[in-house]
mmCIF file of C-alpha atoms in Angstrom:
data_model
loop_
_atom_site.group_PDB
_atom_site.id
_atom_site.type_symbol
_atom_site.label_atom_id
_atom_site.label_comp_id
_atom_site.label_asym_id
_atom_site.label_seq_id
_atom_site.Cartn_x
_atom_site.Cartn_y
_atom_site.Cartn_z
ATOM 1 C CA MET A 24 0.289 0.123 0.135
ATOM 2 C CA SER A 25 1.269 3.758 -0.333
ATOM 3 C CA ASP A 26 0.051 6.647 1.598
ATOM 4 C CA ARG A 27 -2.071 7.349 -0.865
ATOM 5 C CA THR A 28 -4.110 4.377 -0.354
ATOM 6 C CA VAL A 29 -7.877 4.153 0.750
ATOM 7 C CA LEU A 30 -8.569 1.093 3.282
ATOM 8 C CA HIS A 31 -12.118 -0.297 2.223
ATOM 9 C CA VAL A 32 -13.008 -2.972 5.554
ATOM 10 C CA LYS A 33 -15.597 -4.883 3.747
ATOM 11 C CA GLY A 34 -18.549 -7.294 5.750
ATOM 12 C CA ARG A 35 -18.544 -6.195 9.428
ATOM 13 C CA VAL A 36 -16.982 -4.046 11.808
ATOM 14 C CA LEU A 37 -17.502 -5.107 15.980
ATOM 15 C CA VAL A 38 -16.965 -1.606 17.622
ATOM 16 C CA GLY A 39 -18.604 -2.825 19.685
ATOM 17 C CA PRO A 40 -19.498 -6.329 21.436
ATOM 18 C CA GLU A 41 -22.804 -5.565 19.803
ATOM 19 C CA ASP A 42 -22.434 -2.188 17.029
ATOM 20 C CA VAL A 43 -21.736 -3.926 14.246
ATOM 21 C CA ARG A 44 -21.386 -2.145 11.045
ATOM 22 C CA ASP A 45 -20.828 -3.514 7.534
ATOM 23 C CA GLU A 46 -18.179 -0.812 6.332
ATOM 24 C CA LEU A 47 -15.425 1.040 8.016
ATOM 25 C CA TRP A 48 -12.478 3.111 5.896
ATOM 26 C CA VAL A 49 -9.027 4.297 5.941
ATOM 27 C CA VAL A 50 -8.027 7.113 5.255
ATOM 28 C CA ASP A 51 -4.895 8.625 6.305
ATOM 29 C CA GLY A 52 -3.704 5.916 8.381
ATOM 30 C CA ARG A 53 -7.647 6.469 10.655
ATOM 31 C CA VAL A 54 -11.131 5.173 11.210
ATOM 32 C CA SER A 55 -13.338 6.683 9.091
ATOM 33 C CA TYR A 56 -17.288 5.184 8.319
ATOM 34 C CA ASP A 57 -17.708 8.258 5.390
ATOM 35 C CA ARG A 58 -16.508 7.292 2.237
ATOM 36 C CA PRO A 59 -13.945 9.506 1.184
ATOM 37 C CA ALA A 60 -14.669 11.630 -1.500
ATOM 38 C CA GLY A 61 -12.671 11.849 -4.981
ATOM 39 C CA ALA A 62 -10.502 7.747 -3.726
ATOM 40 C CA ARG A 63 -9.226 5.897 -6.382
ATOM 41 C CA ASP A 64 -6.200 3.768 -5.228
ATOM 42 C CA ILE A 65 -8.581 1.815 -2.941
ATOM 43 C CA ARG A 66 -7.797 -1.437 -1.694
ATOM 44 C CA THR A 67 -10.489 -3.441 -0.521
ATOM 45 C CA VAL A 68 -10.612 -5.950 2.594
ATOM 46 C CA LYS A 69 -13.040 -8.717 3.619
ATOM 47 C CA GLY A 70 -14.211 -10.577 6.617
ATOM 48 C CA TRP A 71 -14.833 -9.932 10.389
ATOM 49 C CA ALA A 72 -13.171 -6.633 11.849
ATOM 50 C CA LEU A 73 -11.843 -5.564 15.584
ATOM 51 C CA PRO A 74 -9.923 -3.786 17.317
ATOM 52 C CA GLY A 75 -6.354 -4.134 17.597
ATOM 53 C CA LEU A 76 -5.765 -7.529 20.364
ATOM 54 C CA VAL A 77 -4.921 -6.804 23.753
ATOM 55 C CA ASP A 78 -1.844 -8.516 25.766
ATOM 56 C CA ALA A 79 -1.509 -6.876 28.999
ATOM 57 C CA HIS A 80 0.886 -8.881 30.609
ATOM 58 C CA CYS A 81 3.318 -8.978 28.347
ATOM 59 C CA HIS A 82 7.576 -8.036 28.146
ATOM 60 C CA VAL A 83 8.553 -7.272 25.181
ATOM 61 C CA GLY A 84 12.781 -7.000 25.339
ATOM 62 C CA LEU A 85 13.252 -9.693 28.126
ATOM 63 C CA ASP A 86 13.765 -13.666 28.349
ATOM 64 C CA ARG A 87 14.402 -15.490 31.179
ATOM 65 C CA HIS A 88 18.219 -14.454 31.521
ATOM 66 C CA GLY A 89 16.967 -11.127 31.513
ATOM 67 C CA ALA A 90 17.311 -8.097 28.780
ATOM 68 C CA VAL A 91 17.425 -8.957 25.070
ATOM 69 C CA PRO A 92 19.194 -7.548 22.181
ATOM 70 C CA GLN A 93 17.351 -4.894 20.043
ATOM 71 C CA ASP A 94 17.182 -7.394 17.309
ATOM 72 C CA VAL A 95 15.829 -9.896 19.524
ATOM 73 C CA ALA A 96 13.266 -7.495 21.091
ATOM 74 C CA GLU A 97 11.870 -6.795 17.699
ATOM 75 C CA LYS A 98 11.251 -10.276 16.343
ATOM 76 C CA GLN A 99 9.614 -10.967 19.397
ATOM 77 C CA ALA A 100 7.167 -8.146 18.656
ATOM 78 C CA LEU A 101 6.738 -9.115 15.393
ATOM 79 C CA THR A 102 5.889 -11.910 16.494
ATOM 80 C CA ASP A 103 3.143 -10.342 18.951
ATOM 81 C CA ARG A 104 1.681 -8.211 15.966
ATOM 82 C CA ASP A 105 1.621 -11.029 12.603
ATOM 83 C CA ALA A 106 -0.317 -12.954 15.915
ATOM 84 C CA GLY A 107 -2.638 -9.756 16.047
ATOM 85 C CA THR A 108 -1.378 -8.269 18.779
ATOM 86 C CA LEU A 109 -0.751 -4.597 17.964
ATOM 87 C CA LEU A 110 -1.204 -2.772 21.579
ATOM 88 C CA ILE A 111 0.728 -5.020 24.945
ATOM 89 C CA ARG A 112 0.778 -3.560 29.073
ATOM 90 C CA ASP A 113 5.228 -3.736 29.133
ATOM 91 C CA ALA A 114 4.402 -5.488 32.807
ATOM 92 C CA GLY A 115 8.098 -4.821 33.724
ATOM 93 C CA SER A 116 10.974 -4.759 31.537
ATOM 94 C CA PRO A 117 14.439 -4.384 32.441
ATOM 95 C CA SER A 118 15.104 -3.434 28.405
ATOM 96 C CA ASP A 119 14.326 0.643 26.852
ATOM 97 C CA THR A 120 12.239 -0.310 24.085
ATOM 98 C CA ARG A 121 11.337 3.400 23.690
ATOM 99 C CA TRP A 122 12.605 3.377 20.027
ATOM 100 C CA VAL A 123 9.555 0.806 19.174
ATOM 101 C CA ASP A 124 7.968 4.531 19.085
ATOM 102 C CA ASP A 125 9.187 5.314 16.348
ATOM 103 C CA ARG A 126 8.113 2.268 14.700
ATOM 104 C CA GLU A 127 5.366 1.988 12.350
ATOM 105 C CA ASP A 128 5.045 -1.136 11.687
ATOM 106 C CA LEU A 129 5.522 -2.689 15.367
ATOM 107 C CA PRO A 130 2.928 -2.857 18.621
ATOM 108 C CA LYS A 131 2.094 0.069 20.281
ATOM 109 C CA ILE A 132 3.515 -0.205 23.894
ATOM 110 C CA ILE A 133 2.051 0.795 27.202
ATOM 111 C CA ARG A 134 5.143 0.509 29.835
ATOM 112 C CA ALA A 135 5.758 -0.066 33.341
ATOM 113 C CA GLY A 136 9.207 0.508 33.874
ATOM 114 C CA ARG A 137 11.229 -2.165 35.923
ATOM 115 C CA HIS A 138 10.305 -4.931 37.927
ATOM 116 C CA ILE A 139 10.719 -3.314 41.577
ATOM 117 C CA ALA A 140 10.805 -6.217 43.946
ATOM 118 C CA ARG A 141 12.575 -7.264 47.660
ATOM 119 C CA THR A 142 16.652 -7.719 47.636
ATOM 120 C CA ARG A 143 16.663 -12.134 46.671
ATOM 121 C CA ARG A 144 12.949 -12.348 46.086
ATOM 122 C CA TYR A 145 12.719 -12.335 42.357
ATOM 123 C CA ILE A 146 14.179 -13.871 38.957
ATOM 124 C CA ARG A 147 17.956 -12.446 38.365
ATOM 125 C CA ASN A 148 18.006 -9.699 36.080
ATOM 126 C CA TYR A 149 14.534 -9.156 36.188
ATOM 127 C CA ALA A 150 13.687 -6.072 38.875
ATOM 128 C CA TRP A 151 15.820 -3.450 41.208
ATOM 129 C CA GLU A 152 15.888 -5.713 43.550
ATOM 130 C CA ILE A 153 15.971 -3.774 47.047
ATOM 131 C CA GLU A 154 14.325 -2.525 50.896
ATOM 132 C CA PRO A 155 10.718 -1.266 52.522
ATOM 133 C CA GLU A 156 13.290 1.778 52.905
ATOM 134 C CA ASP A 157 12.987 2.623 49.391
ATOM 135 C CA LEU A 158 10.287 0.936 47.963
ATOM 136 C CA VAL A 159 8.883 4.600 47.893
ATOM 137 C CA ALA A 160 11.520 6.259 46.350
ATOM 138 C CA TYR A 161 12.156 3.470 43.434
ATOM 139 C CA VAL A 162 8.734 3.628 42.603
ATOM 140 C CA ALA A 163 8.672 7.528 41.939
ATOM 141 C CA GLN A 164 11.986 6.962 39.614
ATOM 142 C CA GLU A 165 9.622 4.059 37.553
ATOM 143 C CA ALA A 166 5.965 6.193 37.308
ATOM 144 C CA LYS A 167 8.380 8.681 35.697
ATOM 145 C CA ARG A 168 10.008 6.101 33.763
ATOM 146 C CA GLY A 169 6.658 4.746 32.581
ATOM 147 C CA ASP A 170 3.467 4.810 30.335
ATOM 148 C CA GLY A 171 1.155 5.446 33.919
ATOM 149 C CA TRP A 172 2.105 2.337 35.216
ATOM 150 C CA VAL A 173 4.747 0.540 37.547
ATOM 151 C CA LYS A 174 5.047 -2.783 39.136
ATOM 152 C CA LEU A 175 5.526 -4.067 42.103
ATOM 153 C CA VAL A 176 6.281 -7.663 42.976
ATOM 154 C CA GLY A 177 3.892 -8.164 45.737
ATOM 155 C CA ASP A 178 5.184 -12.108 47.045
ATOM 156 C CA TRP A 179 8.534 -14.649 45.486
ATOM 157 C CA ILE A 180 9.511 -18.093 46.909
ATOM 158 C CA ASP A 181 11.262 -16.952 50.659
ATOM 159 C CA ARG A 182 13.580 -19.615 50.937
ATOM 160 C CA ASP A 183 14.193 -19.748 54.423
ATOM 161 C CA LEU A 184 10.357 -20.383 54.857
ATOM 162 C CA GLY A 185 10.465 -22.796 52.037
ATOM 163 C CA ASP A 186 6.968 -21.334 50.329
ATOM 164 C CA LEU A 187 5.679 -17.847 48.960
ATOM 165 C CA SER A 188 5.111 -15.123 51.299
ATOM 166 C CA ALA A 189 4.474 -11.445 50.894
ATOM 167 C CA CYS A 190 7.247 -8.942 50.054
ATOM 168 C CA TRP A 191 6.449 -5.779 51.466
ATOM 169 C CA PRO A 192 5.470 -4.731 54.900
ATOM 170 C CA ARG A 193 1.883 -2.931 54.673
ATOM 171 C CA GLY A 194 2.984 0.548 54.750
ATOM 172 C CA ALA A 195 5.588 1.054 52.591
ATOM 173 C CA VAL A 196 3.099 -0.228 50.220
ATOM 174 C CA GLU A 197 0.734 1.746 51.438
ATOM 175 C CA ALA A 198 3.464 5.297 51.263
ATOM 176 C CA ALA A 199 4.311 4.079 47.593
ATOM 177 C CA ILE A 200 0.502 3.971 46.499
ATOM 178 C CA ALA A 201 -0.214 6.888 47.068
ATOM 179 C CA GLU A 202 3.311 8.150 46.287
ATOM 180 C CA ALA A 203 2.459 6.294 42.145
ATOM 181 C CA HIS A 204 -1.285 8.025 42.600
ATOM 182 C CA ARG A 205 -0.113 11.092 42.847
ATOM 183 C CA LEU A 206 2.504 10.884 39.653
ATOM 184 C CA GLY A 207 -0.263 9.950 38.052
ATOM 185 C CA ALA A 208 0.753 6.569 37.982
ATOM 186 C CA ARG A 209 -2.084 3.502 38.805
ATOM 187 C CA VAL A 210 0.643 0.145 40.633
ATOM 188 C CA THR A 211 0.390 -2.799 39.906
ATOM 189 C CA ALA A 212 1.418 -6.256 41.265
ATOM 190 C CA HIS A 213 2.708 -10.008 40.532
ATOM 191 C CA CYS A 214 0.970 -11.348 42.739
ATOM 192 C CA PHE A 215 0.344 -15.731 42.901
ATOM 193 C CA SER A 216 -0.328 -16.104 46.540
ATOM 194 C CA GLU A 217 -2.808 -16.027 48.883
ATOM 195 C CA ASP A 218 -1.137 -14.027 51.717
ATOM 196 C CA SER A 219 0.029 -10.180 50.013
ATOM 197 C CA LEU A 220 -3.211 -9.843 48.295
ATOM 198 C CA GLN A 221 -4.459 -7.810 51.720
ATOM 199 C CA ASP A 222 -2.326 -5.421 52.340
ATOM 200 C CA LEU A 223 -2.153 -4.358 48.115
ATOM 201 C CA VAL A 224 -6.406 -3.660 47.654
ATOM 202 C CA GLU A 225 -6.418 -2.341 51.193
ATOM 203 C CA ALA A 226 -3.726 0.038 49.801
ATOM 204 C CA GLY A 227 -5.155 1.168 47.111
ATOM 205 C CA ILE A 228 -3.310 -1.290 44.574
ATOM 206 C CA ASP A 229 -5.499 -0.982 40.710
ATOM 207 C CA CYS A 230 -4.972 -4.150 39.767
ATOM 208 C CA ILE A 231 -2.806 -7.990 40.378
ATOM 209 C CA GLU A 232 -1.240 -9.900 38.986
ATOM 210 C CA HIS A 233 -2.013 -13.780 38.136
ATOM 211 C CA ALA A 234 -4.041 -13.250 40.863
ATOM 212 C CA THR A 235 -4.030 -17.116 41.640
ATOM 213 C CA GLY A 236 -3.993 -16.466 45.257
ATOM 214 C CA LEU A 237 -7.674 -14.991 45.467
ATOM 215 C CA THR A 238 -9.415 -16.777 47.499
ATOM 216 C CA GLU A 239 -14.035 -16.485 48.098
ATOM 217 C CA GLU A 240 -13.140 -14.446 51.663
ATOM 218 C CA LEU A 241 -11.292 -11.878 49.571
ATOM 219 C CA ILE A 242 -13.405 -11.036 46.540
ATOM 220 C CA PRO A 243 -15.673 -9.091 47.615
ATOM 221 C CA LEU A 244 -12.468 -6.863 48.725
ATOM 222 C CA PHE A 245 -11.389 -6.960 45.303
ATOM 223 C CA ALA A 246 -14.784 -6.446 44.246
ATOM 224 C CA GLU A 247 -15.872 -3.795 46.153
ATOM 225 C CA ARG A 248 -12.529 -2.061 45.546
ATOM 226 C CA GLY A 249 -13.147 -2.854 41.752
ATOM 227 C CA VAL A 250 -10.343 -4.045 41.302
ATOM 228 C CA ALA A 251 -9.154 -4.664 38.119
ATOM 229 C CA ILE A 252 -7.227 -8.472 37.777
ATOM 230 C CA VAL A 253 -5.079 -10.580 35.167
ATOM 231 C CA PRO A 254 -4.278 -13.414 35.347
ATOM 232 C CA THR A 255 -2.671 -14.742 32.643
ATOM 233 C CA LEU A 256 -4.019 -18.559 32.124
ATOM 234 C CA VAL A 257 -1.515 -19.439 29.754
ATOM 235 C CA ASN A 258 1.805 -18.930 32.117
ATOM 236 C CA ILE A 259 -0.262 -20.624 35.031
ATOM 237 C CA ALA A 260 -0.285 -24.213 32.900
ATOM 238 C CA THR A 261 2.842 -23.806 33.196
ATOM 239 C CA PHE A 262 3.066 -24.454 37.597
ATOM 240 C CA PRO A 263 2.621 -28.244 37.544
ATOM 241 C CA GLN A 264 5.837 -28.136 35.259
ATOM 242 C CA LEU A 265 7.137 -25.649 37.983
ATOM 243 C CA ALA A 266 6.624 -27.824 40.982
ATOM 244 C CA ASP A 267 8.005 -30.884 40.007
ATOM 245 C CA GLY A 268 11.961 -28.822 39.556
ATOM 246 C CA GLY A 269 11.828 -27.695 43.025
ATOM 247 C CA GLU A 270 10.544 -30.467 44.867
ATOM 248 C CA SER A 271 13.735 -30.936 46.227
ATOM 249 C CA ARG A 272 14.759 -28.420 47.264
ATOM 250 C CA PHE A 273 11.269 -26.841 48.126
ATOM 251 C CA PRO A 274 8.433 -29.031 48.760
ATOM 252 C CA ARG A 275 6.179 -26.504 51.461
ATOM 253 C CA TRP A 276 6.651 -24.170 47.632
ATOM 254 C CA SER A 277 5.510 -26.836 45.182
ATOM 255 C CA ALA A 278 2.230 -28.112 46.284
ATOM 256 C CA HIS A 279 1.368 -24.837 46.876
ATOM 257 C CA MET A 280 2.351 -24.219 43.115
ATOM 258 C CA ARG A 281 0.981 -27.810 42.924
ATOM 259 C CA ARG A 282 -3.581 -25.781 44.007
ATOM 260 C CA LEU A 283 -3.445 -23.070 43.072
ATOM 261 C CA HIS A 284 -2.868 -24.976 39.171
ATOM 262 C CA GLU A 285 -6.064 -26.593 40.222
ATOM 263 C CA ARG A 286 -8.147 -24.322 41.289
ATOM 264 C CA ARG A 287 -6.969 -21.079 38.620
ATOM 265 C CA TYR A 288 -10.709 -22.008 36.515
ATOM 266 C CA ASP A 289 -12.934 -22.163 39.574
ATOM 267 C CA THR A 290 -10.224 -18.471 40.688
ATOM 268 C CA VAL A 291 -10.725 -16.797 37.781
ATOM 269 C CA ARG A 292 -15.120 -17.435 37.680
ATOM 270 C CA GLY A 293 -15.626 -16.443 40.671
ATOM 271 C CA ALA A 294 -14.174 -13.147 40.604
ATOM 272 C CA TYR A 295 -15.487 -13.157 37.133
ATOM 273 C CA ASP A 296 -18.681 -13.577 39.336
ATOM 274 C CA ALA A 297 -18.671 -10.821 41.815
ATOM 275 C CA GLY A 298 -17.894 -8.351 39.379
ATOM 276 C CA ILE A 299 -14.288 -8.003 39.144
ATOM 277 C CA PRO A 300 -12.124 -6.207 36.033
ATOM 278 C CA VAL A 301 -10.836 -9.630 34.015
ATOM 279 C CA PHE A 302 -8.209 -9.014 31.460
ATOM 280 C CA VAL A 303 -6.126 -10.165 28.770
ATOM 281 C CA GLY A 304 -2.000 -10.937 29.422
ATOM 282 C CA THR A 305 0.214 -14.088 28.902
ATOM 283 C CA ASP A 306 2.901 -12.675 30.760
ATOM 284 C CA ALA A 307 5.386 -13.112 27.677
ATOM 285 C CA GLY A 308 8.756 -12.431 27.111
ATOM 286 C CA GLY A 309 9.614 -14.725 30.887
ATOM 287 C CA GLY A 310 9.839 -18.351 29.293
ATOM 288 C CA LEU A 311 6.687 -18.075 27.700
ATOM 289 C CA ALA A 312 6.703 -17.168 23.709
ATOM 290 C CA HIS A 313 5.445 -13.830 22.466
ATOM 291 C CA GLY A 314 1.725 -14.150 20.878
ATOM 292 C CA LEU A 315 -0.267 -15.810 22.614
ATOM 293 C CA ALA A 316 -3.293 -14.167 24.091
ATOM 294 C CA ALA A 317 -5.449 -16.132 20.990
ATOM 295 C CA ALA A 318 -5.025 -18.470 22.563
ATOM 296 C CA GLU A 319 -5.584 -16.728 26.874
ATOM 297 C CA VAL A 320 -9.112 -15.422 25.236
ATOM 298 C CA ALA A 321 -9.468 -19.496 24.978
ATOM 299 C CA GLU A 322 -8.204 -20.044 28.409
ATOM 300 C CA LEU A 323 -10.615 -16.969 29.613
ATOM 301 C CA VAL A 324 -13.511 -18.921 28.273
ATOM 302 C CA THR A 325 -12.040 -22.563 29.403
ATOM 303 C CA ALA A 326 -12.404 -21.586 33.245
ATOM 304 C CA GLY A 327 -17.010 -20.312 32.479
ATOM 305 C CA ILE A 328 -16.091 -16.339 31.229
ATOM 306 C CA PRO A 329 -18.750 -15.839 28.502
ATOM 307 C CA PRO A 330 -16.643 -16.198 24.800
ATOM 308 C CA LEU A 331 -18.496 -12.352 24.479
ATOM 309 C CA ASP A 332 -16.430 -11.634 27.213
ATOM 310 C CA ALA A 333 -13.908 -12.924 27.021
ATOM 311 C CA LEU A 334 -13.344 -11.315 23.762
ATOM 312 C CA ALA A 335 -14.235 -8.221 25.050
ATOM 313 C CA ALA A 336 -10.753 -9.205 27.904
ATOM 314 C CA GLY A 337 -8.619 -8.700 25.179
ATOM 315 C CA THR A 338 -10.474 -5.841 22.610
ATOM 316 C CA TRP A 339 -13.461 -3.696 23.441
ATOM 317 C CA THR A 340 -12.346 -3.422 27.395
ATOM 318 C CA ALA A 341 -9.113 -3.606 27.659
ATOM 319 C CA ARG A 342 -8.289 -1.079 24.761
ATOM 320 C CA THR A 343 -11.587 0.938 27.306
ATOM 321 C CA TRP A 344 -9.230 -0.323 30.441
ATOM 322 C CA LEU A 345 -6.080 1.122 29.379
ATOM 323 C CA GLY A 346 -7.733 4.592 28.269
ATOM 324 C CA ARG A 347 -6.668 3.655 24.476
ATOM 325 C CA PRO A 348 -8.995 4.573 21.392
ATOM 326 C CA GLY A 349 -10.747 0.786 19.478
ATOM 327 C CA LEU A 350 -12.906 1.688 15.925
ATOM 328 C CA ASP A 351 -13.011 4.812 16.948
ATOM 329 C CA GLU A 352 -13.927 7.311 14.483
ATOM 330 C CA GLY A 353 -9.976 9.352 13.943
ATOM 331 C CA ALA A 354 -8.758 6.685 15.610
ATOM 332 C CA PRO A 355 -5.793 5.351 13.982
ATOM 333 C CA ALA A 356 -6.301 2.550 12.167
ATOM 334 C CA ASP A 357 -5.073 -0.640 14.288
ATOM 335 C CA LEU A 358 -7.589 -3.592 13.641
ATOM 336 C CA VAL A 359 -7.599 -7.617 12.457
ATOM 337 C CA VAL A 360 -9.857 -9.448 10.507
ATOM 338 C CA TYR A 361 -11.277 -12.823 10.459
ATOM 339 C CA ASP A 362 -12.635 -14.952 8.128
ATOM 340 C CA GLU A 363 -15.195 -15.854 11.229
ATOM 341 C CA ASP A 364 -16.818 -13.956 14.112
ATOM 342 C CA PRO A 365 -14.947 -14.647 16.945
ATOM 343 C CA ARG A 366 -17.620 -13.506 18.578
ATOM 344 C CA ALA A 367 -19.217 -17.110 18.048
ATOM 345 C CA ASP A 368 -15.938 -18.714 17.991
ATOM 346 C CA VAL A 369 -12.761 -16.962 20.454
ATOM 347 C CA ARG A 370 -10.564 -20.188 18.947
ATOM 348 C CA VAL A 371 -11.029 -18.248 14.734
ATOM 349 C CA LEU A 372 -8.678 -15.174 16.762
ATOM 350 C CA ALA A 373 -5.710 -17.601 16.933
ATOM 351 C CA ALA A 374 -5.564 -17.040 12.729
ATOM 352 C CA PRO A 375 -6.444 -13.665 11.555
ATOM 353 C CA ARG A 376 -6.472 -12.699 7.789
ATOM 354 C CA ARG A 377 -4.952 -9.373 7.435
ATOM 355 C CA VAL A 378 -3.283 -7.333 10.394
ATOM 356 C CA VAL A 379 -3.659 -3.276 9.813
ATOM 357 C CA LEU A 380 -1.547 -1.749 12.046
ATOM 358 C CA ASN A 381 -1.065 2.386 11.410
ATOM 359 C CA GLY A 382 -3.737 2.075 8.777
ATOM 360 C CA ARG A 383 -1.251 -0.542 6.965
ATOM 361 C CA VAL A 384 -1.990 -4.289 5.753
ATOM 362 C CA VAL A 385 1.183 -5.673 7.729
ATOM 363 C CA GLY A 386 0.099 -9.277 8.316
#
């Protein structure tokens, strides 16, 4: 496509769950629902169109060992793009990926700065590892470096205890979250276990990643405070393997991880039924491959979330939550076209027919 080409998307345009239109036009990279006058160079794409998928927990520029070179990060971003993911919330990375913002052919990234963890309580080379007295200062630093988000590590294995435990005292997280909010940033936290959640939520946190420790007793608190969860079920599927690897050294931790895995679907369905906002995230970029947003939507359906709501968790409502437009008049034309209706079967998401980013067909 040249810069003068007008793209005509024809068929079923899913502007929202119930807002379905027959066509849209892409003019100068932006969405229009009015046919452009005098357009001659027109390319037509037919099918079912959705806003670009959202992966709300993804790590571009990171692998299991830490930061990766720019060419590797580029391949990660391209893998997500070609799978239809056009908006990423990068939930913590030691890499500087600001160069992506200058690339019209790569997904848009909302950054949470670098993870902030307790000393020796997270994956090596990932996080700033600090003690509670420094938490406020580091949260302020990452709030200024990110795009409106900060990422804490709320719990991790305590080697002396031999199990998961909360990383931060209540007073430290209260002060840190208050400082982030003062600076205009939202706060999210990695949390596998149960015992870190109440303090974080009562301290005013905005989101919890994984949330495998969410219990029936805690669900009403999450719902009352409007705290979202990003379950990353495609990542939680690896818990049994992790448990097997740690069995000999940390049998208590291994048993705990297996229990969290066994009840993962009940946990997510219980959260959804209580009205807790649930969003799609894969945790790609650590030990997990990129391009799995469609698989995560399918996992939410397996957990018992109705297909249309699972689809919204990775498209319309996710974009609203992150403050980014969908297929609105005048918005950047970031969309994916499928051969069939993804509302009828979310597995359709795994096979995009066309990917359009900033108004250009890129896949």
